CSV table of C-alpha atoms in Angstrom, one decimal:
chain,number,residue,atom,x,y,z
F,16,UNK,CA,-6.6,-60.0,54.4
F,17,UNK,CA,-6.4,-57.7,51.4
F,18,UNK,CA,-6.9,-59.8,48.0
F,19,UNK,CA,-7.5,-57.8,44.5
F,20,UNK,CA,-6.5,-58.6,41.0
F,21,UNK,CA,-4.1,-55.2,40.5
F,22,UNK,CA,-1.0,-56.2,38.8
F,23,UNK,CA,2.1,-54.7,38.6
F,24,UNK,CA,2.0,-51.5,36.2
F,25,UNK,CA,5.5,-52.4,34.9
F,26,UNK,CA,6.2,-51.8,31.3
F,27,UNK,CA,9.0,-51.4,29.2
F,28,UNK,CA,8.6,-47.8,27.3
F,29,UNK,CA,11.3,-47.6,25.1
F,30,UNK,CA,9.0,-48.5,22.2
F,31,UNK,CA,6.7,-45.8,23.0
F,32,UNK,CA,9.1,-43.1,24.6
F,33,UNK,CA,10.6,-43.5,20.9
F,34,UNK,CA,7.4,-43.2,18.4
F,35,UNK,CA,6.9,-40.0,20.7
F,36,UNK,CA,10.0,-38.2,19.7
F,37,UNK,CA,10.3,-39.5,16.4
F,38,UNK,CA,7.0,-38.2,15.6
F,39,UNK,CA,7.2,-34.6,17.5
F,40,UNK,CA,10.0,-31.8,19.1
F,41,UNK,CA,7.5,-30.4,21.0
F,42,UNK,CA,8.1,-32.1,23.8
F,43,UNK,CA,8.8,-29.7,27.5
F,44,UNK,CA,9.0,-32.0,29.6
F,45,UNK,CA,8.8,-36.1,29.9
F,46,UNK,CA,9.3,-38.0,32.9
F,47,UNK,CA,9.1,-41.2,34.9
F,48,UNK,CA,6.2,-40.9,38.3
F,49,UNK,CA,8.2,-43.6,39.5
F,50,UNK,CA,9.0,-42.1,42.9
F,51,UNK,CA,7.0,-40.3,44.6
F,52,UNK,CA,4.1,-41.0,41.9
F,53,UNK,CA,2.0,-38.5,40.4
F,54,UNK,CA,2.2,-35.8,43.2
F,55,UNK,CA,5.6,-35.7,43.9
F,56,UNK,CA,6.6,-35.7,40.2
F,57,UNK,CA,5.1,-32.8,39.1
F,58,UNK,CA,5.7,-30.9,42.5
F,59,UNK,CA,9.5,-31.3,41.5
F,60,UNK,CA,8.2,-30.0,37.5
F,61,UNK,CA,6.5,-27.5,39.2
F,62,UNK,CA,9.4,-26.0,41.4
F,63,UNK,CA,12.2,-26.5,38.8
F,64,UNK,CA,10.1,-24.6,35.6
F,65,UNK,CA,8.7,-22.3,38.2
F,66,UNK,CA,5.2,-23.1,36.6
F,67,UNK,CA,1.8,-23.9,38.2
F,68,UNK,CA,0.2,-27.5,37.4
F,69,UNK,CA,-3.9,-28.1,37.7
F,70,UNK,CA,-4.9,-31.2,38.1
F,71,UNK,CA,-8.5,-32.6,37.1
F,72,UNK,CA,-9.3,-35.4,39.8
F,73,UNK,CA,-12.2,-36.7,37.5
F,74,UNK,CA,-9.6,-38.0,34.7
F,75,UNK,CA,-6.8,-38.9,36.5
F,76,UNK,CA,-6.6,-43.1,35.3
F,77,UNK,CA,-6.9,-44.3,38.8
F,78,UNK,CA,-8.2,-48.0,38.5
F,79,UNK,CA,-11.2,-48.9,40.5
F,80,UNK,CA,-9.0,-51.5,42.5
F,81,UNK,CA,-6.0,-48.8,43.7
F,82,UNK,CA,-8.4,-46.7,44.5
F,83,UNK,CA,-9.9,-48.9,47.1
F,84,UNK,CA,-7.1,-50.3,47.9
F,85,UNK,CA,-5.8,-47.3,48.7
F,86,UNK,CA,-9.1,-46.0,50.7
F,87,UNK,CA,-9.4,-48.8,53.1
F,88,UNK,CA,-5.5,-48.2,53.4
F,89,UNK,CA,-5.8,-44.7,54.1
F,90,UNK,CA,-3.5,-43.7,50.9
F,91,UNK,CA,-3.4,-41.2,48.6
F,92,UNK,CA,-2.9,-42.9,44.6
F,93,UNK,CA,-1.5,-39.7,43.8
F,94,UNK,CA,1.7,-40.2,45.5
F,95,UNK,CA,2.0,-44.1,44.6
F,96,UNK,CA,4.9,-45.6,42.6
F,97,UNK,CA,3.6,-45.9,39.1
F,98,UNK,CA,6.5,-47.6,37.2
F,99,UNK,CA,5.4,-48.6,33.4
F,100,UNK,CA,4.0,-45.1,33.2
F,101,UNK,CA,5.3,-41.5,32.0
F,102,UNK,CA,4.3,-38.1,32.4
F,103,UNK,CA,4.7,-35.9,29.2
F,104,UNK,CA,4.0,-32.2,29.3
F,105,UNK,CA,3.5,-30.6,25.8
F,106,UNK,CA,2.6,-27.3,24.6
F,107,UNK,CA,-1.4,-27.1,24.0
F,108,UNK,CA,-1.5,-27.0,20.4
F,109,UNK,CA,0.7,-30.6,20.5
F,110,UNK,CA,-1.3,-32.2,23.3
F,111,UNK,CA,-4.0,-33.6,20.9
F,112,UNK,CA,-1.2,-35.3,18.7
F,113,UNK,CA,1.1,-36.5,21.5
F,114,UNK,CA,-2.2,-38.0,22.7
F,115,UNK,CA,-3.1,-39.8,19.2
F,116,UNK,CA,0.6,-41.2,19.0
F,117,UNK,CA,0.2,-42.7,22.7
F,118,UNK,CA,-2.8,-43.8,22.5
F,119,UNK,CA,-2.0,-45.6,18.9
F,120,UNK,CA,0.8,-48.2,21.1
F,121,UNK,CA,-0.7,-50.4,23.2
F,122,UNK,CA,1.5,-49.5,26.7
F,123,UNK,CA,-0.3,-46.1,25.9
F,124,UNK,CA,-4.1,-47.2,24.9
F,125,UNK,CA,-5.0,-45.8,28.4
F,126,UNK,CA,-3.0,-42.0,28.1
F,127,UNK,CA,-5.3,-38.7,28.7
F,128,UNK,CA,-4.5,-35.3,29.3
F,129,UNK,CA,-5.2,-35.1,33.3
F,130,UNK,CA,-4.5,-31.1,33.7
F,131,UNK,CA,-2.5,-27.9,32.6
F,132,UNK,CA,0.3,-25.7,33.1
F,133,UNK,CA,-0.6,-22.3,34.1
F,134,UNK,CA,1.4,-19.2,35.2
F,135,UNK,CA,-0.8,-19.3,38.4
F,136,UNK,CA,0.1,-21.2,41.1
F,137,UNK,CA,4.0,-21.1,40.2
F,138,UNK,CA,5.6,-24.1,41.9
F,139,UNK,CA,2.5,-25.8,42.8
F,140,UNK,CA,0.3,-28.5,41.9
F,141,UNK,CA,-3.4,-27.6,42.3
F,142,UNK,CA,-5.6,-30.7,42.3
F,143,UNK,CA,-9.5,-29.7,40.8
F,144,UNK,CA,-11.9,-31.9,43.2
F,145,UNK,CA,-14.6,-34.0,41.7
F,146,UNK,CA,-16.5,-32.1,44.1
F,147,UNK,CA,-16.5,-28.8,42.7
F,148,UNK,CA,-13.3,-27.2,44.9
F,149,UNK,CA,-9.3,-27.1,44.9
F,150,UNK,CA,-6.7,-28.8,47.1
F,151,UNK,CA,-2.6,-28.0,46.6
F,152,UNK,CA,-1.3,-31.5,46.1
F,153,UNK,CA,1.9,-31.5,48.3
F,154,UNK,CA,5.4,-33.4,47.8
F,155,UNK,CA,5.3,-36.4,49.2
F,156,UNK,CA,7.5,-36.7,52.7
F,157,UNK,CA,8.6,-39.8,53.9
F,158,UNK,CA,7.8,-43.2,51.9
F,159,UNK,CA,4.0,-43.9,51.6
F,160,UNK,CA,4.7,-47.0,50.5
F,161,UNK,CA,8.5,-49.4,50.6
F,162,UNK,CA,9.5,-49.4,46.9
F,163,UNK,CA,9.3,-53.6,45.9
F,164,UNK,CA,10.9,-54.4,42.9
């Protein structure tokens, strides 16, 4: 038996989504990692702006508790649903803004900047280890998970 205190990551973002735009145009690209999570989300960015995404592993806000979860489980977090959460992508000279007007709302106290576009790469997401080296971070095939709602 499995027991933990995660809770659902569920959140109404209206609020938020709207103190965003209101407060900034700059905005490329904003979507939901409810399907797929992380990974598969910006794989589909990736392919359909024909950019390349790097990821930073050490900032990626990956509770303690899903990441165990997920290890004795033999998951990836990357690819879990994450509903209650967004992904923005901004130009660089708006990231440090879009940041400040997340993090000032309390369903974004937690937002970071967890990687960059680049024109390398192009249609990939290339995930920087912790341990120093690179790994292309994949769509996700199949369901890792049953969706539960």
């Amino acid at each position: 038996c499995i027991s933990s205190a995660i809770e659902s990551d569920c959140a109404p973002l209206g609020g938020l989504i709207q103190d965003v735009l209101s407060r900034t145009k700059e905005i490329h690209v904003m979507r939901d990692p409810t399907r797929g999570g992380l990974a598969t989300t910006l794989n589909e960015i990736a392919v359909q702006s024909n950019i390349g995404i790097v990821l930073d592993e050490h900032v990626l806000p990956v509770r303690d508790e899903v990441r165990g979860v997920c290890e004795i489980l033999g998951m990836d977090p990357l690819y879990m649903a994450n509903e209650g959460k967004m992904v923005i992508i901004v130009p660089e000279t708006s990231a440090e803004l879009v940041l400040d007007i997340l993090k000032s709302h309390s369903l974004g106290k937690d937002s970071c900047i967890i990687g960059n576009v680049t024109d390398n790469h192009k249609g990939r997401v290339v995930l920087k280890t912790v341990t120093g080296g690179t790994r292309i971070v994949d769509m996700l095939t199949g369901d890792q998970l049953p969706r539960i709602c």
